[in-house]
Every structure is written in structure tokens, then in C-alpha cells.
Coordinates of C-alpha atoms in Angstrom, one line a residue:
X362 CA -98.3 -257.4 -66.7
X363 CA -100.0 -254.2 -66.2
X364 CA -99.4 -250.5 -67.7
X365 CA -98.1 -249.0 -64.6
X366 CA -95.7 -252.2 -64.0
X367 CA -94.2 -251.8 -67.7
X368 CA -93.7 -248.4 -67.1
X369 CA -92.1 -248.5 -63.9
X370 CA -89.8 -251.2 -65.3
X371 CA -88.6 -249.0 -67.9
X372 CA -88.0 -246.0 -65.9
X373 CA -85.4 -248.2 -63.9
X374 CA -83.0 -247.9 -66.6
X375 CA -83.4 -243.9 -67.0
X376 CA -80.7 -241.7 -68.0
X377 CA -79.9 -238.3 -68.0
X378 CA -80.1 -238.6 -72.1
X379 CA -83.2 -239.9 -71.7
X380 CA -84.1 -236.4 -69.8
X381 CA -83.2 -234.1 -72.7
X382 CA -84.5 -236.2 -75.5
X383 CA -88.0 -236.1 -73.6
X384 CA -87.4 -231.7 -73.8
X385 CA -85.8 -230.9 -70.3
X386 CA -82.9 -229.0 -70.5
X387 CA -79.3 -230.0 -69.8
X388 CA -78.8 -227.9 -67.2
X389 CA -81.8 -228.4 -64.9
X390 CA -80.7 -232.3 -65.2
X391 CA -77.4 -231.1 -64.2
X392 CA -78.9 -230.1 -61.0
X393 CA -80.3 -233.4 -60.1
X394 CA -77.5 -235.6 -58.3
X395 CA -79.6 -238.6 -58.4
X396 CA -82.0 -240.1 -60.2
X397 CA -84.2 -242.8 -57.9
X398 CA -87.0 -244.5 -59.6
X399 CA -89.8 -245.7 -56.5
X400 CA -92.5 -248.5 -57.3
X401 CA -96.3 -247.6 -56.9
X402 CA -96.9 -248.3 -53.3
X403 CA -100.2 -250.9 -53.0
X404 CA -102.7 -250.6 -50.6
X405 CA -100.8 -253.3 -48.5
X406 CA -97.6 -250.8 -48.3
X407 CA -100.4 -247.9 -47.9
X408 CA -101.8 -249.2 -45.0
X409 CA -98.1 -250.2 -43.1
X410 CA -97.3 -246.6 -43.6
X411 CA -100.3 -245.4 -41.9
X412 CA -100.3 -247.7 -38.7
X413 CA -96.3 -248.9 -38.7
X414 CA -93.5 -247.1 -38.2
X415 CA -93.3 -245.1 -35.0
X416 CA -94.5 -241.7 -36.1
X417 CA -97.1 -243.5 -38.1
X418 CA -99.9 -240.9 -38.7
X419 CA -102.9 -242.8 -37.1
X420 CA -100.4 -243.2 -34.0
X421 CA -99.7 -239.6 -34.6
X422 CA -103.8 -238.8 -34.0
X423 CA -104.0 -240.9 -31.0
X424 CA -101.2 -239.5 -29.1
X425 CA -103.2 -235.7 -30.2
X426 CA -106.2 -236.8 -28.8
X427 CA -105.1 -238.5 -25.5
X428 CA -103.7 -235.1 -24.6
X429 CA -107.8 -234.2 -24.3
X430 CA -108.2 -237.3 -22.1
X431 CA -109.9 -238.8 -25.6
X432 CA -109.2 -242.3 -27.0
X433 CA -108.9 -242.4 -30.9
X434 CA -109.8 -245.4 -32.5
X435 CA -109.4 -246.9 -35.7
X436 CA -111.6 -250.2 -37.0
X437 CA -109.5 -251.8 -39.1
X438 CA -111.6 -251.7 -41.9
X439 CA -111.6 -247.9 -41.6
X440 CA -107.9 -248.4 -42.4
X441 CA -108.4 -250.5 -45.1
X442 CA -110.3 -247.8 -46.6
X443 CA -108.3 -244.9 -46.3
X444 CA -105.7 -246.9 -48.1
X445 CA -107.9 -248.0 -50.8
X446 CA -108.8 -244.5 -51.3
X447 CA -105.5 -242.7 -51.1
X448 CA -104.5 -245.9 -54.2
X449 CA -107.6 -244.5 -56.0
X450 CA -106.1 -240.8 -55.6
X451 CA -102.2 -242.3 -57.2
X452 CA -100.3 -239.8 -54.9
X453 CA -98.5 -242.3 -52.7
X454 CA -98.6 -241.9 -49.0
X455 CA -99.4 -237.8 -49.0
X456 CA -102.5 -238.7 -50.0
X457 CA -103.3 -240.4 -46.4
X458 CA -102.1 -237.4 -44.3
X459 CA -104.9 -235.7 -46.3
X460 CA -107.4 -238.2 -45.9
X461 CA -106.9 -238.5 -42.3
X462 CA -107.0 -234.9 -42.3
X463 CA -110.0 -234.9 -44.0
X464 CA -111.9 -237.1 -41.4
X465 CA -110.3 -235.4 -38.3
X466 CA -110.8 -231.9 -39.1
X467 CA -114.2 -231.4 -37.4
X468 CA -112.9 -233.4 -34.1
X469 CA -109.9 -231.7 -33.7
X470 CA -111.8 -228.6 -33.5
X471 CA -114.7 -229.5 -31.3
X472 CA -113.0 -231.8 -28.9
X473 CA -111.3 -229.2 -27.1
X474 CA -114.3 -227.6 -25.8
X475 CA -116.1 -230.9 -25.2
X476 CA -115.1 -232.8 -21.8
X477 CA -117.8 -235.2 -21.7
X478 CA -115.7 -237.1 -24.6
X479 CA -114.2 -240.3 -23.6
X480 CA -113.8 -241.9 -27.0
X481 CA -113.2 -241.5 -30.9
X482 CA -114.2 -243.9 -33.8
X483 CA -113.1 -244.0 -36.9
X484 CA -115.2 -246.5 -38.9
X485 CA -115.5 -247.9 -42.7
X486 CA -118.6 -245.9 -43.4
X487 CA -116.9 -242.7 -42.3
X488 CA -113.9 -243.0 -44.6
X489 CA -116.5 -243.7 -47.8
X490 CA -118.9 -241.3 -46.7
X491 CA -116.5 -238.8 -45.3
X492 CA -118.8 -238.1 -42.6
X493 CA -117.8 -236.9 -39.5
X494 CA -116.1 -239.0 -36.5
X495 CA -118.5 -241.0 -34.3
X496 CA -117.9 -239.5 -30.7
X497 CA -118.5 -241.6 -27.2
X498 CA -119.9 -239.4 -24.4
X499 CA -118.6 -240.3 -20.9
X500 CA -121.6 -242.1 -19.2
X501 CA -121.9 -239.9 -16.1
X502 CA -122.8 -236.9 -18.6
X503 CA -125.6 -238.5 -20.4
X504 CA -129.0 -237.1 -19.2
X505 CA -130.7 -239.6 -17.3
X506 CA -134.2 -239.3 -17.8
X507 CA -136.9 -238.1 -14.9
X508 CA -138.7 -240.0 -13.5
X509 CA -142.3 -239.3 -13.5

């Protein structure tokens, strides 16, 4: 059984004693209706959260970038990493909104301007290089070469 699974096993059984003996003071525990003890979230959980519920934050960027006429994808690989990385980081689920954020920042600024985008991709080598998001020009705005 691993360190973190010990510990979160005996944090289950937490009481407000336990608070005071460990140097917090009585009446900041007072404050605190409820104690809830969560379980680490895996990668498994870490990537439901980011493509799952409705509001799910890689539908989120999709919806964002259909408004400029722009598809967003995601390789699932590229989702596997961002939730292998935001395990690395131990900060639950915030740490994929920054992630994301992370890898999106540049597009979300340039796409705007740009109409000759049609498509987004987010790939495995972007997440672990935290390069910038591969972008898919429409084909009737690539130059066509002259003919000699």
C-alpha cells in the first residue's frame, strides 16, 4: 500500500481534536462546518474530468473556437498527457484548467485575426513540449505556386 493511500486512510477518521493537537486553534475549527476528506484523483479520474461532464473543459475550448468558425481537436494521447502531467503537478483537477491554458494561450490570441484557420490540433508532443498548437490553414488560402 502506498504513502499517499496510508495517509488518505487515516485522514478518514479526522476529528476536530485531531485539528488542535496538530496547532490550529479552536476557533478557526469552529468555523469549519464539515470536515470532507477526498481521495487523490488518478490520471483515469483526471482525464473523465477534462473530456466528461458537460462543461468539461476541452468541450469548453471547442465550443470557444467554433465561435471563429475553427475546429479544436484533441488526439487522445494529447489527453492522456495533460492528465499525466497535471498527476505529476498533485493539485487535482485545477491543475488541467492551467495546462490547457497553458497550451491555448497563443491560439486564443492569434485566431481571431486569422480567417484562413479551419482547424486546431492538440497533439502528445505539444502537451510534453508545451509548444504551441498545430494550426490547419483552409486550402483555398494556401499559395499555389506559379507556374513558370
Amino acid at each position: 500500500q502506498s504513502k499517499e493511500k496510508r495517509t488518505a486512510d487515516i485522514l478518514k477518521y479526522l476529528e476536530p481534536d485531531d485539528l488542535v493537537k496538530f496547532g490550529m486553534i479552536p476557533e478557526f475549527i469552529g468555523r469549519v462546518p464539515v470536515m470532507a476528506v477526498v481521495d487523490p484523483l488518478d490520471e483515469d479520474a483526471l482525464t473523465e474530468i477534462l473530456t466528461e461532464p458537460r462543461n468539461a473543459l476541452v468541450k469548453q475550448y471547442q465550443k470557444l473556437l467554433k465561435m471563429d468558425n475553427v475546429i479544436l481537436e484533441f488526439k487522445q494521447d494529447a489527453i492522456r498527457a495533460i492528465a499525466q502531467e497535471a498527476y505529476r503537478r498533485k493539485t487535482g483537477a485545477r491543475a488541467l484548467r492551467s495546462i490547457v491554458e497553458e497550451l491555448m494561450l497563443d491560439v486564443m490570441y492569434e485566431l481571431p485575426s486569422r480567417k484562413d484557420v479551419t482547424r486546431c490540433m492538440i497533439t502528445r508532443e505539444m502537451v510534453e513540449k508545451r509548444s504551441t498548437a498545430e494550426l490547419l490553414l483552409h486550402p483555398s488560402s494556401i499559395p499555389k505556386p506559379e507556374s513558370a
